[in-house]
PDB file of C-alpha atoms in Angstrom:
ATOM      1  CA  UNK A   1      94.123-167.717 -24.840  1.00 58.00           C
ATOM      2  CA  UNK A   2      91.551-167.846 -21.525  1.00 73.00           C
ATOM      3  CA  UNK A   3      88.619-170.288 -21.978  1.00 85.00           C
ATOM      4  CA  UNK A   4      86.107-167.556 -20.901  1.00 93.00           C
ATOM      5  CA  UNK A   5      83.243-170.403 -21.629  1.00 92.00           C
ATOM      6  CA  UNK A   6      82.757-170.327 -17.685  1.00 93.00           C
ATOM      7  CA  UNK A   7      81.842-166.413 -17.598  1.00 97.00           C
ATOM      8  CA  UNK A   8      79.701-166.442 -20.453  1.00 96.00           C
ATOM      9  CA  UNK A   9      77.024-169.346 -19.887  1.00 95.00           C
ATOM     10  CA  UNK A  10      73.581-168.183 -20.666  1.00 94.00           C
ATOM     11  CA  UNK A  11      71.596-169.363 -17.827  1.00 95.00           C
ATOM     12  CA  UNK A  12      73.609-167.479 -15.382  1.00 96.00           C
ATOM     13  CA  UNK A  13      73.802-163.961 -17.650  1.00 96.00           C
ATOM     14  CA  UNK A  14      69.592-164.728 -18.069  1.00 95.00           C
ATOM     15  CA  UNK A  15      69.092-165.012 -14.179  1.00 96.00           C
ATOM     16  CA  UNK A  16      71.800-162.087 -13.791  1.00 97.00           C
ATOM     17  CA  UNK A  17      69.127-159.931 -16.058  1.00 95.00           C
ATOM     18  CA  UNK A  18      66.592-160.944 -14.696  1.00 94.00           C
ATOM     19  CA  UNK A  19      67.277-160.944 -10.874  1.00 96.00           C
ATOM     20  CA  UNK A  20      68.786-157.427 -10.941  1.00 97.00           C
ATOM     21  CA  UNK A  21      67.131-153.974 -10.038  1.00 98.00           C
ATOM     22  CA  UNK A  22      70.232-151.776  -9.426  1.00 98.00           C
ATOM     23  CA  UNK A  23      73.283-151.789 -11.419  1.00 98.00           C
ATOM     24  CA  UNK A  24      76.792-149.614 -10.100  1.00 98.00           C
ATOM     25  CA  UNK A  25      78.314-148.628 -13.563  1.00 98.00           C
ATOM     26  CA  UNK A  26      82.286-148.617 -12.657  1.00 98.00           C
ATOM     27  CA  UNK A  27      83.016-145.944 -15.247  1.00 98.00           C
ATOM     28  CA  UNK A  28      80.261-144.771 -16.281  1.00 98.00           C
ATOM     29  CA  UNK A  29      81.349-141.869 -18.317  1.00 97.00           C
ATOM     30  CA  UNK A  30      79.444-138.581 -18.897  1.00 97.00           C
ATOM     31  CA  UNK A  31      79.925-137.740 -22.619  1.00 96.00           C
ATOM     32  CA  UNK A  32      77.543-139.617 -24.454  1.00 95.00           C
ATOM     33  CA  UNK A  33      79.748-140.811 -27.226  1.00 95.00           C
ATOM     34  CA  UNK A  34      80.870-143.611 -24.884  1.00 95.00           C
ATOM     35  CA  UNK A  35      80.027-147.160 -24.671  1.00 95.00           C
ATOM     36  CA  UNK A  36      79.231-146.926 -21.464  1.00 97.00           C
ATOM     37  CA  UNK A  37      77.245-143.842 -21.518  1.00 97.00           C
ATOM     38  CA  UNK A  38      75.176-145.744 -24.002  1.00 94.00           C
ATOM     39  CA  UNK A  39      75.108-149.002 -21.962  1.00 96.00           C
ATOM     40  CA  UNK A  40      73.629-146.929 -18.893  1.00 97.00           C
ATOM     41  CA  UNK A  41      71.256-144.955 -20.933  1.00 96.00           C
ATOM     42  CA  UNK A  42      69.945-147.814 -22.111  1.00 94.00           C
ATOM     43  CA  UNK A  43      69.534-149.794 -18.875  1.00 96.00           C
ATOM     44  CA  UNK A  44      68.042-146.987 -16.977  1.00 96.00           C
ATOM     45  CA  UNK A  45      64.967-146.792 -19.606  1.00 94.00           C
ATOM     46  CA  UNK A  46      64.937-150.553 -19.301  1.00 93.00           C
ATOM     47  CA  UNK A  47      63.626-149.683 -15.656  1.00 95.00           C
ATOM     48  CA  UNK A  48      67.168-150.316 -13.919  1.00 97.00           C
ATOM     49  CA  UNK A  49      68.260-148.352 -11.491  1.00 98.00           C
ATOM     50  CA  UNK A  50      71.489-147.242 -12.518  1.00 98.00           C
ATOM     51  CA  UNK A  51      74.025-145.635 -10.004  1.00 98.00           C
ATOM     52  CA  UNK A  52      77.191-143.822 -11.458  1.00 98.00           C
ATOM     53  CA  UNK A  53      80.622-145.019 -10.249  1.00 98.00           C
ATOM     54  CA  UNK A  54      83.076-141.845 -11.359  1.00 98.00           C
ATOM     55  CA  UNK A  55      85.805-140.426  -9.113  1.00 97.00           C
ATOM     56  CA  UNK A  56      85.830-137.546 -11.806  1.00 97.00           C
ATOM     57  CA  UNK A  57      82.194-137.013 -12.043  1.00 97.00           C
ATOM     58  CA  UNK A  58      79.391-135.364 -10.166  1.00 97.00           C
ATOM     59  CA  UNK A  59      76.803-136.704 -11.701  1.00 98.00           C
ATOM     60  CA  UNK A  60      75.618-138.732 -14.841  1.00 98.00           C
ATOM     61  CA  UNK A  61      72.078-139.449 -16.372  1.00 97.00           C
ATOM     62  CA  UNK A  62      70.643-137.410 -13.886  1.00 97.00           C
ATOM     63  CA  UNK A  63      71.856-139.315 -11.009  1.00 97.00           C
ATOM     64  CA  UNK A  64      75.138-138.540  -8.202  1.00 98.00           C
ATOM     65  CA  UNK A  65      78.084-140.181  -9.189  1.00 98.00           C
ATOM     66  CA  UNK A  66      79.872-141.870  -6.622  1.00 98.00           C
ATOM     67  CA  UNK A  67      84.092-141.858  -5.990  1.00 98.00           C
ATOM     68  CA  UNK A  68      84.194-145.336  -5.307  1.00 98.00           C
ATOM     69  CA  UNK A  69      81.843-148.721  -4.903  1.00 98.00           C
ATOM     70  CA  UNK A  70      81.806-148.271  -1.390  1.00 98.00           C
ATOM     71  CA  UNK A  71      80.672-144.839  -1.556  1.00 98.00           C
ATOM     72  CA  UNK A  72      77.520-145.964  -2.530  1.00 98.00           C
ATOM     73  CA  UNK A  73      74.578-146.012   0.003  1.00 97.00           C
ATOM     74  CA  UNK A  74      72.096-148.287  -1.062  1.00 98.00           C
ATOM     75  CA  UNK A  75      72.361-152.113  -1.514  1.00 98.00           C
ATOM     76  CA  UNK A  76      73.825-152.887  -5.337  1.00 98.00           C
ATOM     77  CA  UNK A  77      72.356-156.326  -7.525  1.00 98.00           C
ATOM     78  CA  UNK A  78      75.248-155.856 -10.246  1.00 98.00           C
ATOM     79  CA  UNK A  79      78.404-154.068 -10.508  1.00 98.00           C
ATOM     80  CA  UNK A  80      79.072-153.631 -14.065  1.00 98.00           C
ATOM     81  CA  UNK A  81      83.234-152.572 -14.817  1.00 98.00           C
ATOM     82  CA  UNK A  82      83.906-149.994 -17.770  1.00 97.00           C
ATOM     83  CA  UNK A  83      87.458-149.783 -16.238  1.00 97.00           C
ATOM     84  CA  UNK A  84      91.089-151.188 -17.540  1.00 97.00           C
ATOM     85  CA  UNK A  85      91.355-155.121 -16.865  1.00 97.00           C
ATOM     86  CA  UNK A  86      94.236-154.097 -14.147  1.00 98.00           C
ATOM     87  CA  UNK A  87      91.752-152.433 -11.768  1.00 98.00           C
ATOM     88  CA  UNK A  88      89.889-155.520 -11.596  1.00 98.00           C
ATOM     89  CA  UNK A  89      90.661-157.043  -8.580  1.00 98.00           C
ATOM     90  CA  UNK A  90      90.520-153.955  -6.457  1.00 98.00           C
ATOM     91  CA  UNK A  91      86.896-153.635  -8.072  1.00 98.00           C
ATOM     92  CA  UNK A  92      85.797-157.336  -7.272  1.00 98.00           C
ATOM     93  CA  UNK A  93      87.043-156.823  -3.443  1.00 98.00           C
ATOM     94  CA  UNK A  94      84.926-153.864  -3.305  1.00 98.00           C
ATOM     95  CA  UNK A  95      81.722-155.609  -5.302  1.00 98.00           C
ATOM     96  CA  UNK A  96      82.179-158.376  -2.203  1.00 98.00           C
ATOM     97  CA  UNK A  97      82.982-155.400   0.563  1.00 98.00           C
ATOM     98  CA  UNK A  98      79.466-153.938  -0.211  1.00 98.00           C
ATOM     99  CA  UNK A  99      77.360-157.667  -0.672  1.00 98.00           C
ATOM    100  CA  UNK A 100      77.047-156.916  -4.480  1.00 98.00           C
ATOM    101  CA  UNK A 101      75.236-160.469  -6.405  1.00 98.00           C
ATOM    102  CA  UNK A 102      77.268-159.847  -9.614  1.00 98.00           C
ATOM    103  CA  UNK A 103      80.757-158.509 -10.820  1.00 98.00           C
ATOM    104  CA  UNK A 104      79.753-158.177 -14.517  1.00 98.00           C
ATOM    105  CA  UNK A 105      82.524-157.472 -17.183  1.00 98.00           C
ATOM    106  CA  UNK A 106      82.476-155.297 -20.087  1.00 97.00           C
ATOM    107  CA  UNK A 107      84.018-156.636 -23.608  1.00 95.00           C
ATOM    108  CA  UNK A 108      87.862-156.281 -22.905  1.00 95.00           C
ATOM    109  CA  UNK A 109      87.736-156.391 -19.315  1.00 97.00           C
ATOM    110  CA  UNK A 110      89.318-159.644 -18.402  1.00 97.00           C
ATOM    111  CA  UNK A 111      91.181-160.110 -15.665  1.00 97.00           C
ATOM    112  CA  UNK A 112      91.427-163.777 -14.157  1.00 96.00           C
ATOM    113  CA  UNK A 113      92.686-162.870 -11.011  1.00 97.00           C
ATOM    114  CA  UNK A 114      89.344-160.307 -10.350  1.00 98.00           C
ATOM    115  CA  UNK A 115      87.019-163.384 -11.212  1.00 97.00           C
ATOM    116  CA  UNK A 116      88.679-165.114  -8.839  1.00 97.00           C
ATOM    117  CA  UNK A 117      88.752-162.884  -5.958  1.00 98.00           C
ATOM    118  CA  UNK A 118      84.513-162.310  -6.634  1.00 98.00           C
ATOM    119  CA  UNK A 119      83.795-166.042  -6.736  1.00 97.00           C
ATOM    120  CA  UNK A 120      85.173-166.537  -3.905  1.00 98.00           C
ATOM    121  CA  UNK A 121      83.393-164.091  -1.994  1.00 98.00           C
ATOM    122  CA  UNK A 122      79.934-165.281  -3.910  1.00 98.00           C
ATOM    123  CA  UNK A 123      79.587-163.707  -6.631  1.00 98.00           C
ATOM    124  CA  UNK A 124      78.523-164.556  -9.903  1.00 98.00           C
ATOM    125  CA  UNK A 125      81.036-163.632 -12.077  1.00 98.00           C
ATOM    126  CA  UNK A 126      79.839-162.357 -15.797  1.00 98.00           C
ATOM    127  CA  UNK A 127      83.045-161.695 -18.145  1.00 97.00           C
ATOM    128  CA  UNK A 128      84.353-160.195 -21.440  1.00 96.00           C
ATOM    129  CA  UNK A 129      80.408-159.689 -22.632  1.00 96.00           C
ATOM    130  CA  UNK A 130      78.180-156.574 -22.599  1.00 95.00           C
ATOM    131  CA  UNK A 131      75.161-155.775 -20.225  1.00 96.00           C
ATOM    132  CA  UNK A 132      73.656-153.920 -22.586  1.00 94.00           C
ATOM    133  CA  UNK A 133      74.212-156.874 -25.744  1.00 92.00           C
ATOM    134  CA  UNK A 134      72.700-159.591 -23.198  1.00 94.00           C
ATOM    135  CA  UNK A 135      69.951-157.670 -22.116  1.00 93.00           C
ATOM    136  CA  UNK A 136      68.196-157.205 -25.807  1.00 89.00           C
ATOM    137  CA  UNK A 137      69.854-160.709 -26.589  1.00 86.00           C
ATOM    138  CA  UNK A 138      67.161-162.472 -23.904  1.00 85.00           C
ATOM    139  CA  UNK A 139      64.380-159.603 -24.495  1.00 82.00           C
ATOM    140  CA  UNK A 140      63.964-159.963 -27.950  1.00 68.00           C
ATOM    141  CA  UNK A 141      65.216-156.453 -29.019  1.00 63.00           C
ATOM    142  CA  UNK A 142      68.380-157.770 -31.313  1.00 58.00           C
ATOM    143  CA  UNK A 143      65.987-158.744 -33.667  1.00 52.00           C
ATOM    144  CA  UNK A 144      66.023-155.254 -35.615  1.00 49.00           C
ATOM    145  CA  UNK A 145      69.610-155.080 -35.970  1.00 48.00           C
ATOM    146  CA  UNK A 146      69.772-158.486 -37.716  1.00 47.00           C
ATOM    147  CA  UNK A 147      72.294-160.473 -34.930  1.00 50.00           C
ATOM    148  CA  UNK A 148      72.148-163.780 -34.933  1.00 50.00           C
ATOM    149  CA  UNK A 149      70.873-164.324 -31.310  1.00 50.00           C
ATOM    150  CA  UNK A 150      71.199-168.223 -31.213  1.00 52.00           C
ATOM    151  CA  UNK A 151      67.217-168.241 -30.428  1.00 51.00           C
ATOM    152  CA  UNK A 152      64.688-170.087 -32.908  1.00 49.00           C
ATOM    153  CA  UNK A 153      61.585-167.830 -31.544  1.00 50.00           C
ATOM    154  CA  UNK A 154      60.227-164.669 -32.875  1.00 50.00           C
ATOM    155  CA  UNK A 155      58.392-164.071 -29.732  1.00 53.00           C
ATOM    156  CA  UNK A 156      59.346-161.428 -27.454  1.00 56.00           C
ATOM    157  CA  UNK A 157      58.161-163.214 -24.372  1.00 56.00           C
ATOM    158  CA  UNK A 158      61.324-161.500 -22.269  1.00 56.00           C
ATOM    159  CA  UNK A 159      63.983-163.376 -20.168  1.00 55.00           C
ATOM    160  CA  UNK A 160      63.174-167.124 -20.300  1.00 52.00           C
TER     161      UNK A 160
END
């Protein structure tokens, strides 16, 4: 088993959340009984912008999806992967092709070889954890569901 202790540290994912102001959503799916779906509902009424990445799609939540990463025509904070672990490292080339801060992996999407290839173009490299988890995790909006959030506040004071 992959110590994945490296991709997960909570400084980095809080800065990540923080930092970001448009997220690419590597397959972002259209029905909206997917994760993803979900995931990009939620961080577009969390004030993200969130830009569809769907070779099979037009468009999704109201925006144009795109065929590929580097389709996409405006600068990108965070490219978040909904995609098989094996398309990976063709995803992380294209996060560093278009100056992306962040190649930010979905549960399940662990490939060692596509953190590899991001870090070493500068990226920050985010891995099997979920965008959408991390974000209420550090903004105080677990708390309803009863997850232990490893925080000894009740405030909701937002990303520390």
């Amino acid at each position: 088993m992959t110590d994945l202790g490296r991709y997960q540290d909570p400084l980095a994912i809080q800065r990540v959340l923080h930092g970001a102001k448009t997220i690419a959503i590597v397959g972002l799916s259209a029905n909206e009984l997917r994760a993803s779906y979900f995931v990009g509902y939620y961080l577009k009424r969390h004030g993200y912008d969130v830009i569809p990445v769907n070779p099979r799609e037009t468009e999704i939540l109201g925006r144009p999806s795109y065929p590929s990463l580097l389709d996409v025509p405006v600068p990108v904070d965070v490219v978040n992967v909904f995609r098989a672990p094996a398309a990976l490292p063709e995803i992380a080339r294209a996060a560093a092709t278009i100056g992306a801060g962040t190649l930010w992996c979905q549960f399940g999407v662990i490939n060692l070889e596509g953190a590899e290839i991001a870090e070493t173009a500068g990226l920050t490299v985010v891995m099997d954890r979920c965008l959408k988890i991390e974000h209420a995790r550090y903004t105080g909006r677990m708390h309803w569901l009863g997850f232990n959030t490893h925080r000894i506040t009740s405030t909701r004071s937002g990303l520390q």
